[in-house]
Tab-separated table of C-alpha atoms in Angstrom:
chain	number	residue	atom	x	y	z
T	1	MET	CA	103.130	-74.666	-11.306
T	2	GLU	CA	105.111	-75.937	-14.575
T	3	THR	CA	107.553	-73.415	-15.784
T	4	VAL	CA	108.001	-74.837	-19.968
T	5	ARG	CA	109.670	-73.309	-22.760
T	6	LEU	CA	108.086	-74.027	-26.271
T	7	ASP	CA	109.987	-74.143	-29.645
T	8	LEU	CA	108.160	-74.216	-32.434
T	9	GLY	CA	110.745	-74.811	-34.800
T	10	CYS	CA	110.422	-70.608	-35.856
T	11	ASN	CA	113.613	-69.823	-33.821
T	12	VAL	CA	111.267	-68.168	-31.358
T	13	SER	CA	111.057	-69.498	-27.739
T	14	TYR	CA	108.439	-68.687	-25.453
T	15	TRP	CA	108.284	-69.492	-21.582
T	16	LYS	CA	105.270	-70.024	-19.760
T	17	CYS	CA	104.214	-69.851	-16.450
T	18	MET	CA	101.478	-71.914	-15.024
T	19	LYS	CA	100.333	-70.922	-11.549
T	20	GLY	CA	96.783	-71.712	-11.431
T	21	GLY	CA	96.869	-68.013	-11.729
T	22	HIS	CA	95.056	-68.092	-14.897
T	23	ILE	CA	92.038	-69.072	-12.990
T	24	VAL	CA	92.234	-66.565	-10.551
T	25	LYS	CA	92.558	-63.933	-13.276
T	26	ALA	CA	89.731	-65.268	-15.551
T	27	MET	CA	87.187	-65.274	-12.830
T	28	GLY	CA	88.510	-61.552	-11.966
T	29	PHE	CA	87.881	-60.531	-15.141
T	30	LEU	CA	84.227	-61.293	-15.359
T	31	PHE	CA	83.747	-58.211	-12.807
T	32	MET	CA	86.006	-55.918	-15.129
T	33	ARG	CA	84.984	-53.346	-17.984
T	34	LYS	CA	85.891	-55.601	-21.390
T	35	VAL	CA	89.070	-53.250	-22.386
T	36	ILE	CA	92.805	-54.864	-22.093
T	37	ALA	CA	96.183	-53.120	-22.896
T	38	ILE	CA	98.573	-55.264	-24.669
T	39	ASP	CA	102.458	-54.459	-24.688
T	40	GLY	CA	106.009	-55.571	-24.563
T	41	THR	CA	109.312	-54.333	-22.779
T	42	PHE	CA	112.794	-55.650	-23.164
T	43	LEU	CA	114.420	-57.831	-20.369
T	44	MET	CA	117.513	-57.043	-19.243
T	45	GLY	CA	118.896	-60.675	-18.318
T	46	LYS	CA	121.703	-62.802	-19.637
T	47	TYR	CA	119.408	-63.923	-22.607
T	48	ARG	CA	117.408	-60.808	-23.263
T	49	GLY	CA	114.249	-61.513	-24.503
T	50	VAL	CA	110.763	-59.197	-24.336
T	51	LEU	CA	108.250	-59.688	-21.762
T	52	LEU	CA	104.200	-59.509	-23.150
T	53	SER	CA	101.848	-58.528	-20.647
T	54	ALA	CA	97.832	-57.977	-21.294
T	55	VAL	CA	96.379	-55.792	-18.291
T	56	ALA	CA	92.915	-54.469	-17.657
T	57	GLN	CA	92.044	-51.604	-15.279
T	58	ASP	CA	89.614	-51.943	-12.398
T	59	SER	CA	86.854	-49.159	-11.671
T	60	GLU	CA	89.498	-47.464	-8.903
T	61	ASN	CA	91.891	-47.229	-11.960
T	62	HIS	CA	94.254	-49.826	-10.494
T	63	ILE	CA	96.257	-52.264	-12.912
T	64	PHE	CA	94.751	-55.839	-13.124
T	65	PRO	CA	96.835	-58.781	-14.737
T	66	VAL	CA	95.564	-60.768	-17.257
T	67	THR	CA	98.716	-62.972	-18.474
T	68	PHE	CA	102.002	-62.371	-19.048
T	69	CYS	CA	104.352	-64.317	-21.441
T	70	VAL	CA	108.238	-64.045	-22.161
T	71	VAL	CA	109.544	-64.634	-26.197
T	72	ASP	CA	112.766	-64.022	-27.910
T	73	LYS	CA	111.073	-60.977	-29.987
T	74	GLU	CA	108.256	-59.137	-31.167
T	75	CYS	CA	107.328	-61.163	-34.065
T	76	ASP	CA	104.079	-62.800	-35.506
T	77	ALA	CA	104.810	-66.627	-34.339
T	78	ALA	CA	105.144	-64.431	-30.878
T	79	TYR	CA	102.229	-62.495	-30.734
T	80	GLU	CA	100.445	-65.662	-32.247
T	81	TYR	CA	101.205	-67.703	-29.045
T	82	PHE	CA	100.467	-64.879	-26.627
T	83	PHE	CA	96.946	-64.290	-28.118
T	84	GLU	CA	96.312	-67.748	-28.451
T	85	GLN	CA	96.787	-68.432	-24.552
T	86	LEU	CA	94.749	-65.411	-23.956
T	87	SER	CA	92.233	-66.761	-25.383
T	88	SER	CA	91.879	-69.578	-22.986
T	89	ILE	CA	91.506	-66.995	-20.353
T	90	HIS	CA	89.104	-64.983	-22.143
T	91	PRO	CA	87.509	-66.050	-25.449
T	92	ASP	CA	86.514	-63.768	-28.505
T	93	SER	CA	84.077	-61.416	-28.160
T	94	VAL	CA	82.046	-57.892	-29.891
T	95	LYS	CA	82.179	-56.709	-25.974
T	96	LEU	CA	86.263	-56.779	-25.845
T	97	CYS	CA	88.236	-54.334	-26.588
T	98	ILE	CA	91.922	-54.581	-27.223
T	99	ILE	CA	94.505	-51.655	-27.092
T	100	SER	CA	98.284	-51.223	-28.384
T	101	ASP	CA	100.568	-49.757	-30.425
T	102	ARG	CA	100.630	-49.977	-34.142
T	103	HIS	CA	102.948	-53.205	-34.129
T	104	ILE	CA	102.021	-54.871	-37.168
T	105	SER	CA	102.248	-58.452	-35.289
T	106	ILE	CA	99.657	-57.420	-33.036
T	107	ALA	CA	97.261	-56.467	-35.116
T	108	ASN	CA	97.938	-59.929	-37.136
T	109	GLY	CA	97.694	-62.049	-33.916
T	110	ILE	CA	94.053	-60.159	-32.859
T	111	SER	CA	92.702	-60.796	-36.344
T	112	LYS	CA	93.494	-64.273	-36.208
T	113	PHE	CA	92.177	-64.826	-32.383
T	114	TYR	CA	90.232	-62.018	-31.680
T	115	PRO	CA	87.920	-61.712	-35.017
T	116	GLN	CA	85.360	-59.978	-33.321
T	117	ALA	CA	87.205	-58.041	-30.740
T	118	HIS	CA	87.442	-54.033	-31.486
T	119	HIS	CA	91.268	-53.163	-31.613
T	120	GLY	CA	92.366	-49.588	-30.658
T	121	PHE	CA	95.732	-47.680	-31.151
T	122	CYS	CA	97.221	-46.247	-27.885
T	123	MET	CA	96.533	-42.599	-27.852
T	124	ARG	CA	99.593	-41.341	-26.603
T	125	HIS	CA	101.552	-44.086	-29.368
T	126	LEU	CA	100.036	-42.352	-31.926
T	127	ALA	CA	100.650	-38.851	-30.688
T	128	GLU	CA	104.693	-39.582	-30.751
T	129	ASN	CA	104.553	-41.099	-33.982
T	130	LEU	CA	103.121	-37.697	-35.202
T	131	ARG	CA	105.567	-35.487	-33.451
T	132	LYS	CA	108.651	-38.027	-34.805
T	133	ASN	CA	107.337	-38.513	-38.513
T	134	PHE	CA	105.587	-35.007	-39.165
T	135	HIS	CA	107.243	-32.403	-36.413
T	136	CYS	CA	103.748	-31.228	-35.385
T	137	GLY	CA	104.095	-30.602	-32.087
T	138	ASP	CA	102.116	-27.509	-31.727
T	139	LEU	CA	98.952	-29.595	-33.328
T	140	LEU	CA	98.935	-32.189	-30.656
T	141	HIS	CA	96.801	-30.498	-28.290
T	142	HIS	CA	94.071	-30.399	-31.291
T	143	TYR	CA	94.622	-34.326	-31.792
T	144	TYR	CA	94.121	-35.101	-28.114
T	145	SER	CA	91.139	-32.851	-27.843
T	146	ALA	CA	89.774	-34.836	-31.281
T	147	ALA	CA	90.899	-38.308	-29.683
T	148	LYS	CA	88.982	-37.695	-26.468
T	149	ALA	CA	85.640	-36.331	-27.843
T	150	TYR	CA	82.979	-37.967	-27.204
T	151	ARG	CA	80.680	-36.649	-29.768
T	152	ILE	CA	81.624	-36.623	-33.757
T	153	ASP	CA	80.694	-32.571	-34.147
T	154	GLU	CA	83.127	-31.900	-31.384
T	155	PHE	CA	85.870	-34.490	-33.181
T	156	ASN	CA	85.272	-32.709	-36.337
T	157	ASP	CA	86.025	-28.971	-34.838
T	158	HIS	CA	89.267	-30.422	-33.755
T	159	PHE	CA	90.259	-32.468	-36.772
T	160	GLN	CA	89.083	-29.614	-39.186
T	161	GLN	CA	92.130	-27.181	-37.344
T	162	ILE	CA	94.508	-30.243	-37.841
T	163	LYS	CA	93.431	-30.404	-41.469
T	164	ASP	CA	93.767	-26.491	-41.984
T	165	ASN	CA	97.294	-26.610	-40.433
T	166	ASP	CA	98.729	-29.684	-41.844
T	167	VAL	CA	97.308	-31.952	-44.611
T	168	ARG	CA	99.677	-34.287	-44.408
T	169	VAL	CA	99.056	-35.047	-40.524
T	170	ALA	CA	95.402	-35.113	-41.374
T	171	LYS	CA	95.401	-37.540	-44.114
T	172	TYR	CA	97.682	-40.051	-42.390
T	173	LEU	CA	95.228	-40.416	-39.200
T	174	GLU	CA	92.138	-40.476	-41.712
T	175	GLU	CA	93.364	-42.746	-44.273
T	176	ASP	CA	96.736	-44.261	-42.776
T	177	VAL	CA	95.444	-44.701	-39.120
T	178	GLY	CA	91.270	-44.856	-39.433
T	179	PHE	CA	89.258	-42.363	-37.090
T	180	HIS	CA	87.767	-45.595	-35.806
T	181	LYS	CA	91.482	-46.857	-34.402
T	182	TRP	CA	91.764	-43.788	-32.424
T	183	SER	CA	89.150	-41.453	-32.079
T	184	ARG	CA	86.613	-42.458	-29.019
T	185	ALA	CA	84.093	-40.888	-30.823
T	186	HIS	CA	84.509	-43.093	-34.331
T	187	PHE	CA	85.251	-46.452	-31.725
T	188	PRO	CA	83.167	-49.151	-32.807
T	189	SER	CA	82.768	-50.305	-29.471
T	190	ASN	CA	83.505	-48.775	-25.788
T	191	ARG	CA	86.742	-48.114	-24.412
T	192	TYR	CA	85.224	-46.613	-21.675
T	193	GLU	CA	88.401	-44.173	-20.501
T	194	VAL	CA	91.269	-46.619	-21.026
T	195	LEU	CA	92.639	-44.483	-24.388
T	196	THR	CA	96.169	-45.338	-23.659
T	197	THR	CA	98.580	-48.561	-22.853
T	198	ASN	CA	99.643	-46.479	-19.503
T	199	ILE	CA	98.330	-48.907	-17.750
T	200	ASP	CA	101.052	-51.900	-19.371
T	201	GLU	CA	103.800	-48.952	-19.071
T	202	SER	CA	102.692	-48.891	-15.268
T	203	VAL	CA	103.566	-52.453	-14.954
T	204	ASN	CA	106.612	-52.141	-16.858
T	205	SER	CA	107.989	-49.396	-13.948
T	206	MET	CA	107.109	-52.282	-11.441
T	207	PHE	CA	108.996	-55.132	-12.471
T	208	LEU	CA	111.975	-52.317	-13.440
T	209	LEU	CA	114.540	-54.358	-11.313
T	210	GLU	CA	113.200	-58.071	-12.197
T	211	ARG	CA	113.705	-57.400	-15.656
T	212	GLU	CA	117.200	-58.787	-14.852
T	213	PHE	CA	116.187	-62.059	-13.413
T	214	PRO	CA	116.149	-65.038	-14.566
T	215	ILE	CA	112.201	-66.172	-15.943
T	216	THR	CA	111.263	-68.351	-13.244
T	217	ALA	CA	112.404	-65.330	-10.649
T	218	LEU	CA	110.984	-62.993	-12.690
T	219	PHE	CA	107.457	-65.064	-12.771
T	220	ASP	CA	107.734	-65.560	-9.089
T	221	ALA	CA	108.115	-62.110	-8.272
T	222	ILE	CA	104.939	-61.038	-10.673
T	223	ASN	CA	103.297	-63.467	-8.306
T	224	ARG	CA	103.963	-62.025	-5.383
T	225	ARG	CA	103.528	-58.300	-6.044
T	226	PHE	CA	100.241	-58.973	-7.405
T	227	ALA	CA	99.490	-61.677	-4.635
T	228	GLN	CA	100.269	-58.465	-2.506
T	229	LYS	CA	98.017	-56.107	-4.159
T	230	PHE	CA	95.026	-58.606	-4.712
T	231	HIS	CA	95.025	-58.561	-0.889
T	232	GLU	CA	94.925	-55.335	-0.175
T	233	ARG	CA	92.371	-54.148	-2.777
T	234	ARG	CA	90.388	-57.125	-1.187
T	235	MET	CA	90.803	-55.747	2.305
T	236	GLN	CA	90.118	-52.060	1.151
T	237	PHE	CA	86.382	-51.904	0.843
T	238	LEU	CA	85.251	-54.237	2.367
T	239	ASP	CA	83.730	-51.951	5.089
T	240	THR	CA	83.389	-49.361	3.010
T	241	PRO	CA	79.301	-47.572	3.369
T	242	THR	CA	79.661	-45.958	-0.140
T	243	ILE	CA	77.548	-47.715	-2.931
T	244	CYS	CA	80.016	-47.301	-5.383
T	245	VAL	CA	83.852	-46.944	-5.318
T	246	PRO	CA	85.388	-43.829	-4.029
T	247	SER	CA	86.563	-42.599	-7.582
T	248	VAL	CA	83.263	-43.185	-8.756
T	249	GLU	CA	81.543	-41.402	-5.650
T	250	LYS	CA	83.781	-37.835	-6.205
T	251	LYS	CA	82.686	-37.932	-9.701
T	252	ILE	CA	78.741	-38.904	-9.195
T	253	ASN	CA	79.124	-35.873	-6.557
T	254	LYS	CA	81.128	-33.365	-8.954
T	255	ASN	CA	78.711	-34.226	-11.568
T	256	ALA	CA	75.645	-34.425	-9.384
T	257	THR	CA	76.799	-30.321	-8.409
T	258	PHE	CA	77.203	-29.194	-12.241
T	259	GLY	CA	73.366	-30.395	-12.851
T	260	ASN	CA	71.819	-28.465	-9.982
T	261	LYS	CA	72.474	-25.718	-12.538
T	262	LEU	CA	70.819	-27.050	-15.580
T	263	LEU	CA	67.199	-26.562	-16.442
T	264	VAL	CA	65.075	-29.885	-17.624
T	265	HIS	CA	62.364	-29.755	-19.982
T	266	PRO	CA	59.883	-32.896	-20.458
T	267	ILE	CA	59.643	-34.125	-23.977
T	268	ARG	CA	58.178	-37.467	-22.989
T	269	GLN	CA	58.060	-40.142	-20.683
T	270	GLN	CA	61.902	-40.540	-19.480
T	271	VAL	CA	63.077	-38.203	-21.783
T	272	PHE	CA	64.141	-34.712	-21.418
T	273	SER	CA	65.707	-31.819	-22.863
T	274	ILE	CA	68.422	-29.822	-20.599
T	275	THR	CA	69.754	-26.885	-21.194
T	276	GLY	CA	72.575	-24.501	-19.239
T	277	HIS	CA	75.388	-22.816	-19.929
T	278	GLY	CA	74.516	-21.957	-23.797
T	279	ALA	CA	73.881	-25.619	-24.355
T	280	VAL	CA	71.115	-27.860	-25.371
T	281	ALA	CA	71.121	-31.814	-24.363
T	282	LYS	CA	68.634	-34.395	-24.933
T	283	VAL	CA	68.603	-37.603	-22.183
T	284	ASP	CA	66.896	-40.884	-22.251
T	285	LEU	CA	66.972	-42.677	-18.785
T	286	HIS	CA	65.258	-45.661	-20.332
T	287	ASN	CA	68.144	-46.280	-22.729
T	288	ARG	CA	70.562	-44.888	-20.578
T	289	THR	CA	71.796	-42.194	-23.166
T	290	CYS	CA	72.528	-38.504	-23.513
T	291	SER	CA	73.550	-36.684	-26.670
T	292	SER	CA	76.664	-35.507	-25.146
T	293	ARG	CA	77.532	-39.372	-25.234
T	294	GLU	CA	79.428	-39.385	-21.683
T	295	PHE	CA	76.696	-41.351	-20.674
T	296	ASP	CA	76.546	-43.796	-23.055
T	297	LEU	CA	80.286	-44.512	-23.203
T	298	ASP	CA	81.637	-43.901	-19.518
T	299	LYS	CA	78.370	-45.574	-17.701
T	300	ILE	CA	78.320	-42.692	-15.099
T	301	HIS	CA	75.917	-39.739	-15.180
T	302	CYS	CA	76.972	-36.798	-16.923
T	303	PRO	CA	75.113	-33.914	-15.709
T	304	HIS	CA	72.678	-33.875	-17.877
T	305	ALA	CA	71.941	-37.212	-16.629
T	306	MET	CA	72.434	-35.854	-12.876
T	307	ALA	CA	69.479	-33.012	-13.899
T	308	ASN	CA	67.341	-35.527	-15.331
T	309	LEU	CA	67.290	-37.959	-12.294
T	310	ARG	CA	66.388	-35.059	-10.004
T	311	VAL	CA	63.456	-33.883	-11.456
T	312	GLU	CA	62.705	-37.555	-12.687
T	313	PHE	CA	62.798	-38.556	-9.012
T	314	GLY	CA	62.558	-35.988	-6.809
T	315	ASP	CA	62.844	-37.207	-3.033
T	316	GLN	CA	64.106	-40.780	-4.279
T	317	TYR	CA	67.247	-38.861	-6.340
T	318	GLY	CA	70.032	-39.683	-4.206
T	319	THR	CA	69.213	-43.504	-4.236
T	320	SER	CA	67.979	-43.742	-8.300
T	321	ILE	CA	71.662	-42.028	-9.053
T	322	TYR	CA	72.816	-46.245	-8.263
T	323	ASP	CA	69.931	-47.579	-10.400
T	324	TYR	CA	71.494	-46.118	-13.427
T	325	THR	CA	74.852	-46.602	-12.563
T	326	SER	CA	76.693	-49.528	-14.304
T	327	ASP	CA	77.572	-52.453	-11.461
T	328	PHE	CA	81.394	-52.591	-13.421
T	329	TYR	CA	81.251	-49.279	-10.432
T	330	TYR	CA	79.771	-50.848	-7.449
T	331	ILE	CA	82.070	-51.558	-4.360
T	332	ASP	CA	80.695	-55.293	-4.466
T	333	THR	CA	81.588	-56.148	-7.872
T	334	TYR	CA	85.252	-54.564	-6.990
T	335	VAL	CA	85.379	-56.681	-4.148
T	336	ASN	CA	84.695	-59.784	-6.511
T	337	THR	CA	87.468	-59.126	-8.862
T	338	TYR	CA	89.807	-59.427	-6.121
T	339	VAL	CA	87.992	-61.969	-4.277
T	340	ILE	CA	90.221	-65.186	-5.167
T	341	GLU	CA	93.721	-65.365	-3.882
T	342	ILE	CA	96.786	-65.946	-5.375
T	343	ASN	CA	98.863	-68.423	-3.832
T	344	PRO	CA	102.993	-68.442	-3.647
T	345	VAL	CA	104.412	-71.095	-6.207
T	346	PRO	CA	104.937	-74.736	-4.383
T	347	SER	CA	108.645	-76.308	-4.545
T	348	GLU	CA	109.508	-78.176	-7.466
T	349	GLU	CA	109.176	-81.158	-6.484
T	350	CYS	CA	105.634	-80.783	-5.865
T	351	TRP	CA	105.128	-79.490	-9.761
T	352	ASP	CA	102.745	-81.838	-11.385
T	353	VAL	CA	104.658	-81.780	-15.181
T	354	PRO	CA	102.761	-83.166	-17.899
T	355	PRO	CA	104.944	-86.551	-19.225
T	356	GLU	CA	104.675	-84.938	-22.946
T	357	LEU	CA	106.523	-81.477	-21.404
T	358	VAL	CA	109.559	-83.607	-19.269
T	359	GLU	CA	110.234	-85.449	-22.745
T	360	ARG	CA	110.712	-82.476	-24.658
T	361	LYS	CA	114.357	-81.755	-26.081
T	362	ILE	CA	115.371	-78.067	-25.161
T	363	PRO	CA	117.335	-76.386	-27.570
T	364	PRO	CA	119.791	-73.750	-26.316
T	365	PRO	CA	118.806	-69.861	-26.755
């Protein structure tokens, strides 16, 4: 382990903790949905500063830490360093989605180090901006419904309600922010079900007391906490008889129950029209799509897809479900996410610090 404070000559100090944990997180993130939430929280120690974090969400909706960094303040230089380090863990990719608030320095850092990735805004943070700037609390339920909508027509219905009631809010969401930044239906990639940075907020709550610690003690606490969590999650499902994680199995069973009430009409091979409850949907099993777009985006069968599978596979229905479920939700994938251990930090005399860092002159904060 090495704890290094870097001075870039711009009155911004950085702390970096290298514990071999980067390898652990990089390996684990390979088995996860490629959505990262970015946020910062103020430290309460003697020298203050901000803890920046990048976290993901596993298939059981648990927090998976990707990287942490402490900076003097949230600014362009701080986030450029942060995203530069993050890019060494996960490179730029069109499949990667980054969710954050509207801090301009985050957007600048993403555009520089992750030009191919898709950047979306936290639904909850944007709602707070609307409440504060436009005093439109009575419209927020339409905003949330529009943000969560899977289909464009469903989005349009709710957004029209916003437009009819307050043109200022509609103009802000459409022109100043952009639909593609906050609407699931318009987002150019797949956010899965990660619409907020709440997982980052949960990390901030986990280390509420530790935010008063010195930097090295803070990172030691983070290391210990997640080492324990990794072990618990690794052991939790080792002997689980199901194929998918429990939360997904529950959703599959729920959708299967709804699917049993729908009528299926074949159109061509592996393409069906599904009717029921006054609605019509089209499912394409070969491309794993549904006109409701839930199957497309969540990668879990919606009730329409369940009805389709029931007719297509008959007696093999129970096992065919898992052939059309994303690998991200398998028990084996979940266990592989946490298979590498996070080890404790060795004593200082065991550190292997590069000579250029030993010789670096560190100015006071």
